[in-house]
Amino acid sequence: MSRGMGKRRTTSTAPTARESEATTFGDYASSSRGSSESNPIDPAIVEKIKDHPCFSREAHLYFARMHLAVAPACNIQCNYCNRKYDCANESRPGVASHRLTPDQALRRAMAVASEVPQLSVVGIAGPGDACYDWKKTKATLIPIAREIPDIKLCISTNGLALPEHVEELVDMNVGHVTITINMVDPNIGTKIYPWIFYQGRRYNGIDAARILHERQMLGLEMLTERGILTKVNSVMIPGVNDEHLIEVNKWVKDRGAFMHNVVPLISEASHGTFYGLNGQRCPAPFELDALRNRLEGVTKVMRHCQQCRADAVGLLSDDRAREFTLGQLPAEATYHGGKRRAYRHLIERERRGQTSEARDAITAVVSARSDAPLLIAVTTKGGGRINEHFGHAQELQIYSVCQKGIGLIGHRKIDRYCLGGWGDKTILNTIINALEGVDLLLCSQIGNSPTNKLAHGGVRATAAFSDGYIEQAIGALYAAELRAEALAAAT
């Protein structure tokens, strides 16, 4: 009997939550392609998100973002944040190798736009707060909009200083804003924020949390009224706000947030944050997935977030920031849009092909006579294809498939297995642990040795669908599993 179809593997770690993870989730391929969406998105909004990798699960397969670290000043202190720490190999919000001046940011934006054809969005996400460090934010975005007129502009903010800049955001044609909202109850806020700085005064405790809450809600309402799409980020902190985020979701949904993105707390002691130094644990993957499942509804739940650095460049799964350091930038800012224009035409054709293949895959899945789910991990470089060698992958995209459809439910970071042509046994063991609960692994290439070791760990790996569309391959595998199950039951 095949794993996942009749006898799923269980673990000693919350098996009930794991089973829920596999059977209830949103952002199915069937709805994301528009073929069976119960709450269809307005065509004007579809146009706004179709090439924004953070606001669209599909767009992140094709399009890239760039964060410009021009705003180091911040007006609040979060217990999970330490902006002084930097590691070039680490991906987490607030981290940047270099702070840029607006002039340096323009040069970097033009260089990246000329060389990275996937680039569609330029945003400011710190390393402090884009609205509090407003002069630098404004001085950066205005010339970029002038020099690269087809680029989308985006900012990320804690919301405290947001209301006083909403009209300017409208005037600057900033179409997407992310607000980090971790609470709507100030009593819970006191456990997350030691202090804020507002209107020339420093506030602590319940007063600080109450002011922050009121300003965040006001800013969100103002953005919604003016047609700016808003994504709300919330950090899941076990024992602090994990259950409370259900209430946060209700508040932001009622005020027009387009998407809710719940991300896991990062609290390693080496980062030097208050939580890290005081032993606050991070949520387990199954806890995060279970919470996201509970939040599914009118407000879309983001599941493809990478918790990007403040200087990230490239596809969400392929950060290229090291290729565009200050020392590598040309002395004069120049922009050539030929590569981006050609890429847009290519992607339009690619999307049409993938939509057709995905529709066929979904038809096969929803017509299946079984509700038994499969969890499938995929290694990919982007483009919606299985095009990454197992040994080179540094993340896994996790899909769930059942009769309801095919859906991306999250990402899992892994270390690169192949180092200098040789596989690292220790790393392979950590990858097997990262694949906990997964039934199948799809990759473009994989050797016999890791295939056998993964199988021993309970995960079947195959390169049979190399360079194929992810959803088409998943649909074919699901149908094959059902046939095998039926054959086993008949013998």
Coordinates of C-alpha atoms in Angstrom, one line a residue:
M1 CA 0.0 0.0 0.0
S2 CA 1.4 3.4 -1.0
R3 CA 2.2 6.0 1.7
G4 CA -0.3 8.8 1.9
M5 CA -3.3 7.1 0.2
G6 CA -4.5 4.6 2.8
K7 CA -2.0 4.4 5.6
R8 CA -0.4 7.8 6.3
R9 CA 2.7 8.0 8.5
T10 CA 2.1 9.5 11.9
T11 CA 4.6 11.0 14.3
S12 CA 4.8 11.6 18.0
T13 CA 4.6 15.3 17.3
A14 CA 0.9 16.4 17.0
P15 CA -0.3 13.9 14.4
T16 CA -3.8 15.4 14.5
A17 CA -2.4 18.8 13.5
R18 CA -0.4 17.2 10.7
E19 CA -3.4 15.5 9.3
S20 CA -5.3 18.8 9.3
E21 CA -2.4 20.4 7.6
A22 CA -2.7 18.0 4.6
T23 CA -6.4 18.2 4.2
T24 CA -7.4 21.8 4.7
F25 CA -5.6 24.7 3.1
G26 CA -6.2 27.6 0.7
D27 CA -4.7 28.9 -2.5
Y28 CA -5.4 25.7 -4.5
A29 CA -4.3 25.7 -8.1
S30 CA -7.9 25.4 -9.1
S31 CA -8.8 28.7 -7.5
S32 CA -5.5 30.5 -8.2
R33 CA -6.0 29.8 -12.0
G34 CA -9.5 31.2 -11.8
S35 CA -11.4 28.0 -12.8
S36 CA -13.3 27.4 -9.6
E37 CA -12.8 30.5 -7.4
S38 CA -15.7 30.8 -4.9
N39 CA -14.7 34.4 -4.3
P40 CA -13.4 35.7 -7.6
I41 CA -10.9 38.6 -7.5
D42 CA -11.9 41.8 -9.2
P43 CA -10.1 42.0 -12.6
A44 CA -8.6 45.4 -11.6
I45 CA -6.9 43.7 -8.6
V46 CA -5.8 40.8 -10.7
E47 CA -4.0 43.3 -12.9
K48 CA -2.3 44.8 -9.9
I49 CA -1.0 41.5 -8.5
K50 CA -0.3 39.5 -11.6
D51 CA 3.4 40.5 -11.5
H52 CA 3.9 41.2 -7.8
P53 CA 5.7 38.2 -6.3
C54 CA 4.6 38.9 -2.7
F55 CA 0.9 39.5 -3.4
S56 CA 0.4 36.6 -5.8
R57 CA 1.5 33.0 -5.3
E58 CA 1.6 32.5 -9.1
A59 CA 3.6 35.7 -9.8
H60 CA 6.4 34.6 -7.4
L61 CA 7.1 31.8 -9.9
Y62 CA 8.1 34.3 -12.5
F63 CA 8.8 37.7 -11.1
A64 CA 11.5 39.2 -8.8
R65 CA 11.6 41.9 -6.2
M66 CA 14.3 44.2 -5.0
H67 CA 14.5 45.7 -1.5
L68 CA 16.6 48.9 -1.1
A69 CA 18.0 49.4 2.4
V70 CA 17.7 53.1 2.6
A71 CA 15.6 53.5 5.8
P72 CA 17.7 52.6 8.9
A73 CA 15.8 54.6 11.5
C74 CA 12.9 53.0 13.3
N75 CA 10.3 54.3 15.8
I76 CA 9.4 51.1 17.6
Q77 CA 11.3 48.3 19.3
C78 CA 10.2 44.8 18.8
N79 CA 11.3 41.9 21.0
Y80 CA 12.0 39.8 18.0
C81 CA 14.2 42.4 16.1
N82 CA 17.9 43.3 16.2
R83 CA 18.8 45.3 13.1
K84 CA 22.5 45.4 14.1
Y85 CA 23.1 41.8 13.2
D86 CA 24.1 40.9 9.7
C87 CA 25.1 37.5 8.2
A88 CA 25.4 37.4 4.4
N89 CA 24.0 33.8 4.4
E90 CA 20.9 34.6 6.5
S91 CA 17.5 35.5 5.3
R92 CA 15.4 37.4 7.8
P93 CA 13.7 40.8 7.9
G94 CA 15.7 43.8 9.0
V95 CA 19.1 42.4 7.9
A96 CA 21.1 44.3 5.4
S97 CA 24.8 44.2 4.5
H98 CA 25.0 47.9 3.6
R99 CA 22.8 50.9 4.1
L100 CA 22.3 52.9 0.9
T101 CA 21.9 56.5 0.2
P102 CA 19.0 57.4 -2.2
D103 CA 21.6 58.1 -5.0
Q104 CA 23.2 54.6 -4.4
A105 CA 19.7 53.1 -4.3
L106 CA 18.9 54.6 -7.7
R107 CA 22.1 53.2 -9.2
R108 CA 21.4 49.8 -7.8
A109 CA 17.8 49.8 -9.0
M110 CA 18.8 50.7 -12.5
A111 CA 21.6 48.2 -12.6
V112 CA 19.3 45.4 -11.4
A113 CA 16.5 46.4 -13.7
S114 CA 18.9 46.2 -16.6
E115 CA 20.3 42.8 -15.7
V116 CA 17.5 40.9 -14.0
P117 CA 14.7 40.5 -16.5
Q118 CA 12.3 39.1 -13.9
L119 CA 12.4 42.3 -11.8
S120 CA 8.9 43.8 -11.4
V121 CA 8.8 45.4 -8.0
V122 CA 11.1 47.8 -6.1
G123 CA 10.4 48.1 -2.4
I124 CA 11.7 49.6 0.8
A125 CA 11.5 47.3 3.8
G126 CA 14.0 48.9 6.2
P127 CA 16.2 48.0 7.8
G128 CA 14.2 50.4 10.0
D129 CA 10.8 51.8 9.0
A130 CA 10.1 53.2 5.6
C131 CA 7.5 55.7 6.9
Y132 CA 9.5 56.9 9.9
D133 CA 12.6 57.4 7.7
W134 CA 10.3 59.1 5.2
K135 CA 12.7 61.6 3.6
K136 CA 15.0 58.9 2.4
T137 CA 12.1 56.7 1.3
K138 CA 10.6 59.5 -0.8
A139 CA 14.0 60.6 -2.2
T140 CA 14.5 57.0 -3.3
L141 CA 11.2 56.1 -4.9
I142 CA 10.5 59.3 -6.9
P143 CA 13.6 59.1 -9.1
I144 CA 13.2 55.3 -9.5
A145 CA 9.6 55.9 -10.8
R146 CA 10.9 58.5 -13.2
E147 CA 13.7 56.4 -14.6
I148 CA 12.0 53.0 -14.6
P149 CA 8.3 54.0 -15.2
D150 CA 6.9 50.4 -15.5
I151 CA 8.2 49.2 -12.2
K152 CA 5.9 48.7 -9.3
L153 CA 6.6 50.6 -6.1
C154 CA 6.1 49.0 -2.6
I155 CA 6.9 49.8 1.0
S156 CA 6.8 47.9 4.3
T157 CA 6.1 49.6 7.6
N158 CA 5.1 49.0 11.2
G159 CA 2.3 51.4 10.6
L160 CA 3.0 53.9 13.4
A161 CA 3.9 56.8 11.1
L162 CA 1.9 55.5 8.1
P163 CA -1.3 57.7 8.3
E164 CA 0.6 61.0 7.9
H165 CA 2.2 59.7 4.6
V166 CA -0.8 58.0 2.9
E167 CA -1.6 60.9 0.6
E168 CA 2.0 61.1 -0.5
L169 CA 2.0 57.4 -1.2
V170 CA -1.0 57.9 -3.5
D171 CA 0.7 60.8 -5.2
M172 CA 3.8 58.7 -5.8
N173 CA 1.8 55.9 -7.3
V174 CA 2.9 53.4 -4.6
G175 CA 0.3 50.6 -5.2
H176 CA 1.3 48.0 -2.5
V177 CA 2.0 48.4 1.2
T178 CA 2.8 45.8 3.8
I179 CA 2.0 46.6 7.4
T180 CA 3.3 44.4 10.3
I181 CA 0.5 43.9 12.7
N182 CA 1.1 41.5 15.6
M183 CA -1.8 42.4 17.9
V184 CA -5.1 44.3 18.3
D185 CA -5.2 43.9 22.0
P186 CA -2.7 46.3 23.7
N187 CA -2.3 44.0 26.6
I188 CA -0.7 41.5 24.3
G189 CA 1.2 44.3 22.6
T190 CA 3.0 45.0 25.8
K191 CA 4.6 41.5 25.5
I192 CA 5.9 42.3 22.0
Y193 CA 6.9 46.0 22.0
P194 CA 9.0 47.5 24.9
W195 CA 8.6 51.0 23.6
I196 CA 7.5 53.3 20.7
F197 CA 8.6 56.8 19.7
Y198 CA 5.7 58.9 18.6
Q199 CA 5.3 62.7 18.2
G200 CA 8.6 63.4 19.9
R201 CA 7.9 61.3 22.9
R202 CA 8.9 57.8 24.0
Y203 CA 6.0 55.7 25.2
N204 CA 6.2 52.4 27.2
G205 CA 3.9 49.6 28.2
I206 CA 0.2 49.7 27.6
D207 CA 0.3 53.3 26.3
A208 CA 2.8 52.4 23.6
A209 CA 0.8 49.4 22.5
R210 CA -2.5 51.3 22.4
I211 CA -1.1 54.1 20.3
L212 CA 0.5 51.6 17.9
H213 CA -2.7 49.7 17.5
E214 CA -4.8 52.8 16.8
R215 CA -2.3 54.1 14.2
Q216 CA -2.1 50.7 12.5
M217 CA -5.8 50.4 12.1
L218 CA -6.1 54.0 10.9
G219 CA -3.4 53.5 8.3
L220 CA -4.9 50.3 7.0
E221 CA -8.4 52.0 6.6
M222 CA -6.8 55.0 4.8
L223 CA -5.0 52.7 2.4
T224 CA -8.1 50.7 1.6
E225 CA -10.2 53.9 1.0
R226 CA -7.6 55.0 -1.5
G227 CA -7.3 51.7 -3.4
I228 CA -3.8 50.8 -2.3
L229 CA -3.5 47.0 -1.8
T230 CA -2.4 46.0 1.6
K231 CA -0.7 42.9 2.9
V232 CA -0.6 42.4 6.7
N233 CA 2.4 40.6 8.1
S234 CA 2.1 39.0 11.5
V235 CA 4.8 37.2 13.4
M236 CA 3.6 34.1 15.1
I237 CA 5.0 34.0 18.7
P238 CA 4.0 30.8 20.6
G239 CA 2.4 31.5 23.9
V240 CA 2.2 35.3 23.2
N241 CA 0.0 36.0 20.2
D242 CA -0.5 32.7 18.3
E243 CA -4.1 32.3 19.3
H244 CA -4.7 36.0 19.2
L245 CA -3.8 36.2 15.5
I246 CA -7.3 34.8 14.8
E247 CA -8.6 38.1 16.2
V248 CA -6.0 40.1 14.3
N249 CA -7.2 38.4 11.1
K250 CA -10.8 39.5 11.8
W251 CA -9.8 43.1 12.4
V252 CA -7.6 43.5 9.3
K253 CA -10.1 41.6 7.1
D254 CA -12.9 44.0 8.2
R255 CA -10.6 47.0 7.3
G256 CA -9.9 45.8 3.8
A257 CA -6.5 44.0 3.9
F258 CA -6.1 42.0 0.7
M259 CA -3.7 39.4 2.2
H260 CA -2.6 38.1 5.6
N261 CA 0.9 36.7 5.9
V262 CA 1.6 34.9 9.1
V263 CA 5.4 34.2 9.5
P264 CA 7.2 32.2 12.1
L265 CA 9.2 33.9 14.9
I266 CA 12.9 33.7 14.3
S267 CA 14.6 33.7 17.7
E268 CA 18.0 32.1 17.6
A269 CA 20.0 33.3 20.6
S270 CA 22.9 34.2 18.3
H271 CA 20.8 37.0 16.8
G272 CA 20.8 38.9 20.1
T273 CA 17.1 39.7 20.2
F274 CA 15.2 39.9 23.5
Y275 CA 13.2 36.8 22.6
G276 CA 16.3 34.9 21.5
L277 CA 18.2 35.7 24.7
N278 CA 15.3 34.8 26.9
G279 CA 14.5 31.4 25.3
Q280 CA 11.3 32.2 23.5
R281 CA 10.7 29.3 21.2
C282 CA 9.8 29.5 17.5
P283 CA 6.7 27.8 16.2
A284 CA 7.0 24.3 14.7
P285 CA 6.1 24.0 11.0
F286 CA 2.9 22.1 11.7
E287 CA 1.8 24.8 14.2
L288 CA 2.3 27.5 11.6
D289 CA 0.5 25.6 8.9
A290 CA -2.4 24.8 11.3
L291 CA -2.8 28.5 12.1
R292 CA -2.7 29.5 8.5
N293 CA -5.4 27.0 7.7
R294 CA -7.7 28.5 10.4
L295 CA -7.3 31.9 8.8
E296 CA -8.4 30.9 5.3
G297 CA -11.4 33.0 4.2
V298 CA -12.1 36.1 2.3
T299 CA -8.6 37.5 3.1
K300 CA -6.1 35.5 1.2
V301 CA -3.4 33.8 3.3
M302 CA 0.1 34.1 2.0
R303 CA 2.1 30.8 2.1
H304 CA 5.1 31.5 -0.1
C305 CA 6.8 34.2 2.0
Q306 CA 10.6 33.9 2.4
Q307 CA 11.0 36.5 5.2
C308 CA 13.3 38.5 3.0
R309 CA 16.3 40.6 4.0
A310 CA 16.1 44.4 3.7
D311 CA 18.5 44.2 0.7
A312 CA 17.1 41.2 -1.1
V313 CA 17.3 41.0 -4.9
G314 CA 15.8 38.4 -7.3
L315 CA 13.1 35.7 -7.2
L316 CA 11.9 34.9 -3.8
S317 CA 13.6 31.5 -4.0
D318 CA 16.9 32.9 -5.6
D319 CA 18.4 35.9 -3.9
R320 CA 21.0 37.6 -6.1
A321 CA 22.0 40.5 -3.8
R322 CA 25.7 39.5 -3.8
E323 CA 25.8 40.3 -7.6
F324 CA 24.9 43.9 -7.0
T325 CA 27.0 45.2 -4.2
L326 CA 28.1 48.8 -4.1
G327 CA 31.5 47.9 -5.4
Q328 CA 30.0 46.2 -8.4
L329 CA 27.7 49.0 -9.5
P330 CA 28.6 51.2 -12.4
A331 CA 29.6 54.8 -11.6
E332 CA 26.8 56.2 -13.7
A333 CA 23.2 55.1 -13.3
T334 CA 21.9 53.7 -16.6
Y335 CA 18.9 51.6 -17.5
H336 CA 18.3 49.4 -20.5
G337 CA 14.8 47.8 -20.5
G338 CA 15.3 45.4 -23.4
K339 CA 15.7 42.2 -21.3
R340 CA 12.7 43.0 -19.1
R341 CA 10.5 43.7 -22.1
A342 CA 11.5 40.4 -23.9
Y343 CA 11.0 38.5 -20.6
R344 CA 7.5 39.8 -20.3
H345 CA 6.5 38.5 -23.7
L346 CA 8.1 35.1 -22.9
I347 CA 6.2 34.9 -19.6
E348 CA 2.9 35.6 -21.2
R349 CA 3.4 32.6 -23.5
E350 CA 4.7 30.5 -20.6
R351 CA 1.7 31.4 -18.5
R352 CA -0.7 30.4 -21.2
G353 CA 0.9 27.0 -21.5
Q354 CA 1.1 26.4 -17.8
T355 CA -2.5 27.4 -17.3
S356 CA -3.6 24.9 -19.9
E357 CA -1.5 22.1 -18.3
A358 CA -2.6 23.0 -14.8
R359 CA -6.3 22.9 -15.9
D360 CA -5.8 19.4 -17.1
A361 CA -4.1 18.4 -13.9
I362 CA -6.8 19.9 -11.8
T363 CA -9.5 18.1 -13.8
A364 CA -7.8 14.8 -13.1
V365 CA -7.5 15.5 -9.4
V366 CA -11.0 16.8 -8.7
S367 CA -12.5 13.8 -10.5
A368 CA -10.6 11.3 -8.4
R369 CA -12.7 9.2 -6.1
S370 CA -10.6 9.7 -3.0
D371 CA -10.1 12.4 -0.3
A372 CA -6.8 10.9 0.8
P373 CA -4.1 13.7 0.6
L374 CA -0.5 13.6 -0.5
L375 CA 2.2 16.0 0.6
I376 CA 4.7 16.6 -2.2
A377 CA 8.0 18.5 -2.0
V378 CA 9.4 20.1 -5.1
T379 CA 12.8 21.6 -5.9
T380 CA 12.5 24.5 -8.3
K381 CA 14.4 27.6 -9.6
G382 CA 11.1 29.2 -10.6
G383 CA 8.8 29.4 -13.6
G384 CA 6.4 26.8 -12.1
R385 CA 8.7 24.0 -13.3
I386 CA 10.6 21.1 -11.6
N387 CA 14.0 22.5 -12.7
E388 CA 16.3 22.3 -9.7
H389 CA 18.9 19.5 -8.9
F390 CA 18.2 17.9 -5.5
G391 CA 21.9 18.5 -4.5
H392 CA 21.7 22.2 -5.3
A393 CA 18.4 23.0 -3.7
Q394 CA 18.3 25.3 -0.7
E395 CA 14.6 25.2 -0.2
L396 CA 11.6 22.9 -0.8
Q397 CA 8.2 24.0 -1.9
I398 CA 5.6 21.9 -0.2
Y399 CA 2.3 21.1 -2.0
S400 CA -0.7 19.3 -0.8
V401 CA -3.0 17.5 -3.2
C402 CA -6.4 15.9 -2.6
Q403 CA -9.7 15.8 -4.4
K404 CA -10.2 19.5 -3.6
G405 CA -7.3 20.5 -5.7
I406 CA -3.6 21.2 -5.7
G407 CA -2.2 23.8 -3.3
L408 CA 1.1 25.3 -2.2
I409 CA 1.1 25.2 1.6
G410 CA 4.6 26.4 2.4
H411 CA 8.4 26.4 2.1
R412 CA 11.1 24.6 4.1
K413 CA 14.6 25.8 4.1
I414 CA 17.4 23.2 3.7
D415 CA 21.2 23.3 3.4
R416 CA 22.7 22.5 0.0
Y417 CA 23.5 18.7 -0.1
C418 CA 26.2 18.7 -2.8
L419 CA 29.4 20.5 -1.8
G420 CA 32.1 20.4 -4.4
G421 CA 30.6 17.4 -6.2
W422 CA 30.2 15.3 -3.1
G423 CA 27.1 14.8 -0.9
D424 CA 27.3 15.6 2.8
K425 CA 25.7 12.8 4.9
T426 CA 25.0 15.1 7.8
I427 CA 23.2 17.6 5.6
L428 CA 21.2 14.7 4.1
N429 CA 20.0 13.7 7.5
T430 CA 18.8 17.3 8.2
I431 CA 17.0 17.3 4.8
I432 CA 15.2 14.0 5.7
N433 CA 14.1 15.7 9.0
A434 CA 12.9 18.7 7.0
L435 CA 10.8 16.3 4.8
E436 CA 8.9 15.1 7.9
G437 CA 5.3 14.3 6.8
V438 CA 6.1 14.5 3.1
D439 CA 5.3 11.5 0.8
L440 CA 7.1 12.4 -2.4
L441 CA 10.0 14.6 -3.6
L442 CA 10.1 15.9 -7.2
C443 CA 13.4 17.2 -8.5
S444 CA 15.2 17.6 -11.9
Q445 CA 18.0 15.3 -10.9
I446 CA 19.0 13.1 -8.0
G447 CA 21.6 10.4 -7.4
N448 CA 21.0 6.8 -6.4
S449 CA 22.5 7.2 -3.0
P450 CA 20.3 10.1 -1.7
T451 CA 17.3 8.4 -3.4
N452 CA 17.9 5.3 -1.4
K453 CA 18.5 7.1 1.8
L454 CA 15.4 9.3 1.4
A455 CA 13.4 6.1 0.7
H456 CA 14.7 4.6 4.0
G457 CA 13.5 7.8 5.7
G458 CA 10.0 7.3 4.2
V459 CA 10.2 9.8 1.2
R460 CA 10.1 8.6 -2.4
A461 CA 12.1 10.8 -4.7
T462 CA 11.9 10.9 -8.5
A463 CA 13.3 13.0 -11.4
A464 CA 10.8 11.5 -13.8
F465 CA 9.1 14.9 -14.3
S466 CA 12.3 16.9 -14.8
D467 CA 11.6 20.4 -16.2
G468 CA 7.9 19.6 -16.3
Y469 CA 5.2 21.9 -14.8
I470 CA 4.8 21.3 -11.1
E471 CA 1.0 21.1 -11.0
Q472 CA 0.8 18.8 -14.1
A473 CA 3.4 16.4 -12.5
I474 CA 1.5 16.5 -9.1
G475 CA -1.8 15.7 -10.9
A476 CA -0.2 12.8 -12.8
L477 CA 1.3 11.4 -9.6
Y478 CA -1.9 11.7 -7.7
A479 CA -3.8 9.8 -10.4
A480 CA -1.0 7.1 -10.4
E481 CA -1.2 6.7 -6.7
L482 CA -5.0 6.2 -6.8
R483 CA -4.6 3.6 -9.6
A484 CA -1.9 1.8 -7.5
E485 CA -4.2 1.9 -4.4
A486 CA -7.1 0.5 -6.3
L487 CA -4.9 -2.3 -7.8
A488 CA -3.5 -3.2 -4.3
A489 CA -7.1 -3.3 -2.9
A490 CA -8.2 -5.6 -5.7
T491 CA -5.4 -8.2 -5.3

